Amino acid sequence: MTHPLSDRINSLPASATLAMAAKARELRAEGKDIIGLSLGEPDFNTPDFIKQAAIDAVNEDYNSYTPVDGYVELKEAICTKFKRDNNLEYKPSQIVVSTGAKQSIANVMQVLLNPGDEVLLPCPYWVSYSAIATLCEAKSVEIPSTIENNFKITPAQLEAAITPKTKLILFNSPNNPSGIIYTQKEYEALAKVLEKYPQIYVMSDEIYEHINYGTKPFSLAAIDSLYDRTITVNGLAKAFAMTGWRIGYIGAPEWIAKACTKMQGQITSGTNCIAQRAAITAVLAPISKIQYMVDEFKARRSIVIDLLKEIDGFKLNVPDGAFYVFPDISAFFGKTIQGITINNASDFALFILEKANVATVTGDAFGAPNCIRISYAASELQIREAIKRIKEALS
């Protein structure tokens, strides 16, 4: 039976990460012991000092609708955070708080993009960027990269991808799925290209900034020539283990912030009041209060890298941040293992799921068709068992 759904929803792909998680849940319901390394979610609980701030807000009777763009106290706290961590000067009128950074990104694309505009996506990129661009009737233009160049694009590649229709470029550093971090020098070289094209806006997704292993991320908006056309996106989900609290935010030129507030006012209105009050405490806290999680992720990174090096056919880089490894597994393409022929990364991810009972995500979804994403936001025991299973399934 065909249902009369809109062209808009019919053109929208399902999220590959959520689809794999759903498949893993389905197999668990059938009694299979699935180890999930597919979702980008910390396996820590929200820190107690943040939970206490939420409890205090409940007891202080915060229960009413919130301002569409967020409590002014939270916006002031975010301005303080931007100055402290990123050397960025924003006023509260340039801040919009949303129900997760995904909504922040969607708001920006909805208010900037017209049908036919082109959005540049340096590969690999988070799966939802291209889908949201599709919703805006814009065209995604991928700028490829490989593990050999550490999943980074060059100024020459950027220049070659720009056309008169280019309206927006999205950067994500530390990167999901590769974990790479662009250095200040690398960003400044890319900025030299963008300076020639003032009609192009820049979105800098910095949601993983605090999960880094020695290379401090640099904010694109800190480059003077880009400040007036850069939207800095951030949130609390990853570094603060607050995925379900749904708090994201932007710092942007005031006219873009106002447009996002107008858009949000007709979609969700203001974000949850209790989560916002807790967020004030989170963003003002010293980074040292969440360092224990970063230290644990770093230890797991070493374990994952060391174990995967033992599997012939896995080509690896060492991620600088986030909590993923993104191996090139193209050496397996064209091979038949346990009666199953692997033609691409999607085949490989399904093979691993069915034969090793380990859920990962195909690199096809991230614009990197030779790779798979493996999350190490899991216990050391789970990580060791998962990679042991993968090795046995492939041997």
Short mmCIF file of C-alpha atoms in Angstrom, two decimals:
data_model
loop_
_atom_site.label_atom_id
_atom_site.label_comp_id
_atom_site.label_asym_id
_atom_site.label_seq_id
_atom_site.Cartn_x
_atom_site.Cartn_y
_atom_site.Cartn_z
CA MET A 1 0.00 0.00 0.00
CA THR A 2 1.31 3.45 -0.94
CA HIS A 3 0.73 6.17 1.63
CA PRO A 4 0.33 9.83 0.59
CA LEU A 5 3.50 11.08 2.29
CA SER A 6 5.18 14.27 1.18
CA ASP A 7 8.05 14.36 -1.29
CA ARG A 8 10.02 15.99 1.51
CA ILE A 9 9.90 12.96 3.80
CA ASN A 10 10.21 10.48 0.96
CA SER A 11 13.47 12.13 -0.12
CA LEU A 12 14.91 11.94 3.38
CA PRO A 13 17.24 9.01 4.20
CA ALA A 14 16.99 7.28 7.55
CA SER A 15 19.84 7.94 9.97
CA ALA A 16 22.41 5.18 9.47
CA THR A 17 23.55 5.31 13.10
CA LEU A 18 19.99 5.07 14.43
CA ALA A 19 19.14 2.35 11.89
CA MET A 20 22.06 0.21 13.04
CA ALA A 21 21.11 0.76 16.68
CA ALA A 22 17.54 -0.32 15.88
CA LYS A 23 18.83 -3.44 14.10
CA ALA A 24 20.99 -4.28 17.12
CA ARG A 25 17.99 -3.93 19.45
CA GLU A 26 15.96 -6.19 17.16
CA LEU A 27 18.64 -8.89 17.29
CA ARG A 28 18.92 -8.57 21.08
CA ALA A 29 15.16 -9.09 21.31
CA GLU A 30 15.71 -12.36 19.43
CA GLY A 31 18.11 -13.44 22.15
CA LYS A 32 21.44 -12.61 20.45
CA ASP A 33 24.29 -11.16 22.51
CA ILE A 34 24.97 -7.99 20.53
CA ILE A 35 27.75 -5.61 21.54
CA GLY A 36 26.79 -2.12 20.39
CA LEU A 37 29.66 0.01 19.12
CA SER A 38 27.48 2.05 16.78
CA LEU A 39 26.01 4.93 18.77
CA GLY A 40 27.80 8.16 19.60
CA GLU A 41 26.80 8.27 23.24
CA PRO A 42 29.07 8.35 26.30
CA ASP A 43 28.58 5.37 28.59
CA PHE A 44 28.99 7.55 31.69
CA ASN A 45 26.25 8.98 33.86
CA THR A 46 25.74 12.74 33.96
CA PRO A 47 28.05 14.15 36.67
CA ASP A 48 26.42 14.52 40.09
CA PHE A 49 27.03 18.27 40.32
CA ILE A 50 24.96 18.79 37.16
CA LYS A 51 22.19 16.45 38.35
CA GLN A 52 22.05 18.39 41.61
CA ALA A 53 21.55 21.64 39.71
CA ALA A 54 18.55 20.03 37.97
CA ILE A 55 17.13 18.83 41.31
CA ASP A 56 17.54 22.34 42.69
CA ALA A 57 15.67 23.75 39.68
CA VAL A 58 12.77 21.36 40.30
CA ASN A 59 12.65 22.36 43.95
CA GLU A 60 12.78 26.03 42.97
CA ASP A 61 9.66 25.47 40.84
CA TYR A 62 11.06 26.02 37.38
CA ASN A 63 8.18 24.66 35.32
CA SER A 64 6.97 27.37 32.94
CA TYR A 65 7.59 27.96 29.25
CA THR A 66 11.09 29.26 28.63
CA PRO A 67 12.19 32.08 26.31
CA VAL A 68 12.44 30.75 22.76
CA ASP A 69 16.18 31.43 22.54
CA GLY A 70 16.97 30.30 26.11
CA TYR A 71 17.17 31.75 29.61
CA VAL A 72 19.26 34.90 29.64
CA GLU A 73 21.34 33.47 32.50
CA LEU A 74 22.24 30.46 30.35
CA LYS A 75 23.05 32.64 27.35
CA GLU A 76 25.33 34.76 29.54
CA ALA A 77 27.00 31.59 30.83
CA ILE A 78 27.53 30.41 27.24
CA CYS A 79 29.15 33.75 26.38
CA THR A 80 31.49 33.25 29.34
CA LYS A 81 32.30 29.75 28.13
CA PHE A 82 33.02 30.94 24.56
CA LYS A 83 35.45 33.57 25.89
CA ARG A 84 37.12 31.17 28.33
CA ASP A 85 37.51 28.16 26.04
CA ASN A 86 37.56 29.59 22.51
CA ASN A 87 38.59 33.25 22.84
CA LEU A 88 35.33 34.24 21.13
CA GLU A 89 33.41 37.38 22.02
CA TYR A 90 29.66 36.90 21.82
CA LYS A 91 26.77 38.86 23.33
CA PRO A 92 23.65 37.09 24.67
CA SER A 93 21.77 38.39 21.63
CA GLN A 94 24.06 36.21 19.48
CA ILE A 95 23.24 33.00 21.37
CA VAL A 96 20.35 30.63 20.69
CA VAL A 97 19.76 27.59 22.90
CA SER A 98 18.02 24.65 21.22
CA THR A 99 16.81 21.13 21.92
CA GLY A 100 20.14 19.52 21.06
CA ALA A 101 22.88 20.59 18.66
CA LYS A 102 21.06 18.77 15.85
CA GLN A 103 18.25 21.31 16.12
CA SER A 104 20.83 24.10 16.24
CA ILE A 105 22.26 22.85 12.92
CA ALA A 106 18.80 22.41 11.40
CA ASN A 107 17.78 25.94 12.42
CA VAL A 108 20.85 27.45 10.76
CA MET A 109 20.36 25.54 7.52
CA GLN A 110 16.66 26.37 7.39
CA VAL A 111 17.28 30.10 7.75
CA LEU A 112 20.26 30.32 5.37
CA LEU A 113 19.58 27.88 2.52
CA ASN A 114 17.33 28.25 -0.50
CA PRO A 115 16.43 25.50 -2.99
CA GLY A 116 19.41 24.82 -5.23
CA ASP A 117 22.03 26.27 -2.89
CA GLU A 118 25.12 24.11 -2.46
CA VAL A 119 26.46 22.94 0.90
CA LEU A 120 30.10 21.83 1.04
CA LEU A 121 30.74 18.80 3.23
CA PRO A 122 34.39 17.94 3.90
CA CYS A 123 34.48 14.16 4.22
CA PRO A 124 33.97 12.35 6.45
CA TYR A 125 31.02 14.21 7.95
CA TRP A 126 28.28 13.53 10.47
CA VAL A 127 25.40 11.66 8.84
CA SER A 128 22.70 14.27 9.49
CA TYR A 129 24.42 17.17 7.71
CA SER A 130 23.47 15.98 4.23
CA ALA A 131 19.99 14.88 5.30
CA ILE A 132 19.20 18.29 6.79
CA ALA A 133 20.50 19.97 3.62
CA THR A 134 18.13 17.74 1.64
CA LEU A 135 15.23 18.91 3.82
CA CYS A 136 16.18 22.47 2.87
CA GLU A 137 16.13 21.47 -0.84
CA ALA A 138 19.83 22.28 -1.02
CA LYS A 139 22.49 20.16 -2.72
CA SER A 140 25.26 18.50 -0.71
CA VAL A 141 28.69 18.59 -2.35
CA GLU A 142 31.20 16.20 -0.81
CA ILE A 143 34.91 17.09 -0.64
CA PRO A 144 36.63 13.70 -0.37
CA SER A 145 39.47 12.73 1.93
CA THR A 146 41.28 9.51 2.74
CA ILE A 147 43.00 7.92 5.68
CA GLU A 148 46.32 8.61 3.93
CA ASN A 149 45.82 12.38 4.39
CA ASN A 150 44.39 11.86 7.89
CA PHE A 151 40.85 12.60 6.68
CA LYS A 152 41.57 16.31 6.10
CA ILE A 153 40.87 18.42 3.03
CA THR A 154 43.37 20.81 1.46
CA PRO A 155 42.90 24.46 0.42
CA ALA A 156 43.18 23.36 -3.23
CA GLN A 157 40.35 20.86 -2.78
CA LEU A 158 38.21 23.52 -1.12
CA GLU A 159 38.82 26.01 -3.92
CA ALA A 160 37.97 23.41 -6.57
CA ALA A 161 34.65 22.57 -4.89
CA ILE A 162 33.36 26.16 -4.76
CA THR A 163 30.82 27.28 -7.39
CA PRO A 164 28.58 30.34 -7.73
CA LYS A 165 25.87 28.29 -5.95
CA THR A 166 27.97 27.54 -2.84
CA LYS A 167 26.26 29.02 0.23
CA LEU A 168 27.54 27.10 3.26
CA ILE A 169 30.41 24.88 4.37
CA LEU A 170 30.32 22.66 7.47
CA PHE A 171 33.37 21.77 9.52
CA ASN A 172 33.36 19.40 12.49
CA SER A 173 36.50 19.27 14.64
CA PRO A 174 37.08 17.09 16.61
CA ASN A 175 35.44 15.07 13.90
CA ASN A 176 32.68 12.50 14.01
CA PRO A 177 33.44 9.87 12.68
CA SER A 178 37.23 10.11 12.23
CA GLY A 179 38.35 11.82 15.45
CA ILE A 180 40.70 14.17 13.57
CA ILE A 181 41.27 17.74 14.73
CA TYR A 182 42.10 20.58 12.34
CA THR A 183 44.96 22.70 13.68
CA GLN A 184 44.90 26.49 13.77
CA LYS A 185 47.41 26.56 10.90
CA GLU A 186 45.28 24.22 8.79
CA TYR A 187 42.14 26.27 9.41
CA GLU A 188 43.95 29.51 8.60
CA ALA A 189 45.05 28.06 5.26
CA LEU A 190 41.44 27.10 4.45
CA ALA A 191 40.29 30.54 5.60
CA LYS A 192 42.57 32.15 2.99
CA VAL A 193 40.44 30.47 0.34
CA LEU A 194 37.14 31.41 1.97
CA GLU A 195 38.24 35.06 2.23
CA LYS A 196 37.90 35.25 -1.56
CA TYR A 197 34.24 34.17 -1.38
CA PRO A 198 32.38 36.42 1.07
CA GLN A 199 29.02 34.92 0.05
CA ILE A 200 29.90 31.59 1.71
CA TYR A 201 28.89 31.03 5.34
CA VAL A 202 30.72 28.69 7.68
CA MET A 203 29.29 26.35 10.29
CA SER A 204 31.78 25.05 12.86
CA ASP A 205 30.42 22.08 14.81
CA GLU A 206 32.49 21.87 18.00
CA ILE A 207 30.38 19.44 20.03
CA TYR A 208 33.41 17.20 20.81
CA GLU A 209 35.83 20.02 21.71
CA HIS A 210 36.52 18.88 25.27
CA ILE A 211 37.12 15.26 24.25
CA ASN A 212 40.62 15.71 22.92
CA TYR A 213 43.86 13.94 23.67
CA GLY A 214 46.40 16.73 23.65
CA THR A 215 45.63 18.64 20.46
CA LYS A 216 43.49 21.59 21.55
CA PRO A 217 40.75 22.34 19.01
CA PHE A 218 40.69 25.76 17.36
CA SER A 219 37.48 27.68 16.62
CA LEU A 220 37.04 28.95 13.07
CA ALA A 221 35.22 32.03 14.35
CA ALA A 222 38.48 33.07 16.04
CA ILE A 223 39.80 33.96 12.57
CA ASP A 224 38.91 37.64 12.22
CA SER A 225 38.01 37.45 8.54
CA LEU A 226 35.46 34.68 9.20
CA TYR A 227 33.88 35.82 12.48
CA ASP A 228 31.01 37.74 10.86
CA ARG A 229 29.92 34.75 8.77
CA THR A 230 30.67 31.81 11.05
CA ILE A 231 28.11 29.97 13.17
CA THR A 232 29.70 28.12 16.07
CA VAL A 233 27.67 25.09 17.17
CA ASN A 234 28.15 23.34 20.49
CA GLY A 235 26.24 21.48 23.18
CA LEU A 236 26.43 19.37 26.30
CA ALA A 237 25.66 15.86 25.05
CA LYS A 238 29.14 14.47 24.53
CA ALA A 239 31.64 15.96 26.99
CA PHE A 240 29.14 16.21 29.85
CA ALA A 241 27.39 12.86 29.21
CA MET A 242 24.05 14.64 28.77
CA THR A 243 22.75 13.14 25.52
CA GLY A 244 19.18 12.81 26.80
CA TRP A 245 19.03 16.30 28.29
CA ARG A 246 18.93 17.77 24.77
CA ILE A 247 20.84 21.05 25.06
CA GLY A 248 22.60 22.56 22.05
CA TYR A 249 23.46 26.15 21.23
CA ILE A 250 24.96 28.48 18.67
CA GLY A 251 27.04 31.63 18.73
CA ALA A 252 26.41 33.54 15.50
CA PRO A 253 26.03 36.93 13.85
CA GLU A 254 23.05 38.57 15.51
CA TRP A 255 20.89 38.55 12.37
CA ILE A 256 21.35 34.78 12.03
CA ALA A 257 20.60 34.26 15.72
CA LYS A 258 17.37 36.26 15.39
CA ALA A 259 16.34 34.24 12.35
CA CYS A 260 17.01 30.98 14.19
CA THR A 261 14.92 32.20 17.12
CA LYS A 262 12.08 33.00 14.72
CA MET A 263 12.34 29.53 13.15
CA GLN A 264 12.52 27.75 16.50
CA GLY A 265 9.55 29.72 17.76
CA GLN A 266 7.36 28.02 15.17
CA ILE A 267 8.79 24.51 15.67
CA THR A 268 9.59 23.70 19.31
CA SER A 269 9.73 27.06 21.12
CA GLY A 270 12.04 27.17 24.14
CA THR A 271 14.09 24.24 25.40
CA ASN A 272 13.24 22.28 28.56
CA CYS A 273 13.44 24.51 31.64
CA ILE A 274 15.09 22.02 34.01
CA ALA A 275 17.74 21.02 31.46
CA GLN A 276 18.55 24.69 30.87
CA ARG A 277 19.05 25.41 34.58
CA ALA A 278 21.38 22.41 34.85
CA ALA A 279 23.19 23.58 31.72
CA ILE A 280 24.16 26.84 33.42
CA THR A 281 26.10 24.84 35.99
CA ALA A 282 27.65 22.61 33.32
CA VAL A 283 28.99 25.30 31.00
CA LEU A 284 30.43 27.36 33.85
CA ALA A 285 32.17 24.38 35.47
CA PRO A 286 35.93 24.04 35.06
CA ILE A 287 36.85 21.46 32.45
CA SER A 288 38.78 19.58 35.14
CA LYS A 289 35.44 18.36 36.52
CA ILE A 290 34.87 16.18 33.43
CA GLN A 291 38.51 15.24 32.80
CA TYR A 292 38.00 11.76 34.27
CA MET A 293 35.78 10.85 31.30
CA VAL A 294 38.32 12.16 28.78
CA ASP A 295 41.09 10.21 30.51
CA GLU A 296 39.04 7.01 30.28
CA PHE A 297 38.25 7.58 26.60
CA LYS A 298 41.96 8.09 25.94
CA ALA A 299 42.82 4.80 27.62
CA ARG A 300 40.15 3.01 25.58
CA ARG A 301 41.46 4.59 22.38
CA SER A 302 44.83 2.96 23.00
CA ILE A 303 43.20 -0.41 23.62
CA VAL A 304 41.10 -0.23 20.45
CA ILE A 305 44.03 0.84 18.27
CA ASP A 306 46.32 -1.85 19.66
CA LEU A 307 43.73 -4.62 19.18
CA LEU A 308 42.68 -3.56 15.68
CA LYS A 309 46.33 -3.47 14.58
CA GLU A 310 46.33 -7.23 15.09
CA ILE A 311 43.68 -7.73 12.39
CA ASP A 312 45.10 -7.99 8.87
CA GLY A 313 43.24 -5.69 6.47
CA PHE A 314 42.45 -2.87 8.91
CA LYS A 315 44.18 0.40 7.99
CA LEU A 316 44.19 2.84 10.93
CA ASN A 317 44.91 6.42 11.88
CA VAL A 318 45.14 7.57 15.50
CA PRO A 319 42.22 9.90 16.32
CA ASP A 320 43.02 13.16 18.12
CA GLY A 321 39.62 13.45 19.78
CA ALA A 322 36.00 12.27 20.06
CA PHE A 323 35.46 8.57 20.86
CA TYR A 324 35.57 6.78 17.52
CA VAL A 325 38.04 4.95 15.33
CA PHE A 326 37.40 4.99 11.60
CA PRO A 327 39.43 2.21 9.97
CA ASP A 328 39.72 1.75 6.22
CA ILE A 329 38.52 -1.82 5.58
CA SER A 330 38.59 -1.72 1.76
CA ALA A 331 41.11 -4.59 1.77
CA PHE A 332 38.14 -6.90 2.38
CA PHE A 333 36.14 -5.71 -0.65
CA GLY A 334 35.64 -8.49 -3.17
CA LYS A 335 36.44 -11.22 -0.66
CA THR A 336 34.11 -14.03 0.36
CA ILE A 337 34.23 -14.92 4.06
CA GLN A 338 32.05 -17.60 5.66
CA GLY A 339 30.11 -17.78 2.41
CA ILE A 340 29.35 -14.05 2.33
CA THR A 341 30.83 -11.77 -0.34
CA ILE A 342 31.82 -8.32 0.92
CA ASN A 343 31.52 -5.70 -1.80
CA ASN A 344 31.50 -2.49 0.24
CA ALA A 345 31.54 -1.03 3.73
CA SER A 346 27.82 -1.61 4.24
CA ASP A 347 28.31 -5.32 3.47
CA PHE A 348 31.23 -5.39 5.91
CA ALA A 349 29.21 -3.76 8.73
CA LEU A 350 26.35 -6.23 8.20
CA PHE A 351 28.78 -9.14 8.12
CA ILE A 352 30.28 -8.02 11.46
CA LEU A 353 26.80 -7.66 12.92
CA GLU A 354 25.58 -11.07 11.76
CA LYS A 355 28.75 -13.12 12.23
CA ALA A 356 30.44 -11.38 15.17
CA ASN A 357 27.35 -9.92 16.88
CA VAL A 358 28.99 -6.49 16.94
CA ALA A 359 27.18 -3.35 15.76
CA THR A 360 29.24 -0.71 13.93
CA VAL A 361 28.28 1.87 11.26
CA THR A 362 29.14 1.84 7.57
CA GLY A 363 31.33 4.66 6.33
CA ASP A 364 28.97 5.15 3.37
CA ALA A 365 26.78 7.18 5.69
CA PHE A 366 29.67 9.56 6.43
CA GLY A 367 30.86 10.12 2.87
CA ALA A 368 33.74 7.66 3.33
CA PRO A 369 32.79 4.43 1.53
CA ASN A 370 36.02 2.57 2.42
CA CYS A 371 35.57 2.81 6.19
CA ILE A 372 33.46 1.79 9.16
CA ARG A 373 32.94 3.70 12.41
CA ILE A 374 33.63 1.93 15.68
CA SER A 375 32.68 3.75 18.88
CA TYR A 376 34.74 3.16 22.00
CA ALA A 377 32.11 4.70 24.25
CA ALA A 378 31.78 1.27 25.85
CA SER A 379 33.45 -0.60 28.69
CA GLU A 380 36.93 -2.05 28.27
CA LEU A 381 35.43 -5.52 28.68
CA GLN A 382 32.95 -4.92 25.86
CA ILE A 383 35.63 -3.42 23.60
CA ARG A 384 38.00 -6.34 24.08
CA GLU A 385 35.27 -8.91 23.51
CA ALA A 386 33.91 -7.08 20.44
CA ILE A 387 37.28 -6.89 18.69
CA LYS A 388 38.03 -10.50 19.62
CA ARG A 389 34.77 -11.50 17.92
CA ILE A 390 35.54 -9.40 14.82
CA LYS A 391 39.00 -10.96 14.53
CA GLU A 392 37.60 -14.48 14.83
CA ALA A 393 34.82 -13.81 12.30
CA LEU A 394 37.34 -12.57 9.73
CA SER A 395 39.97 -15.25 10.27
#
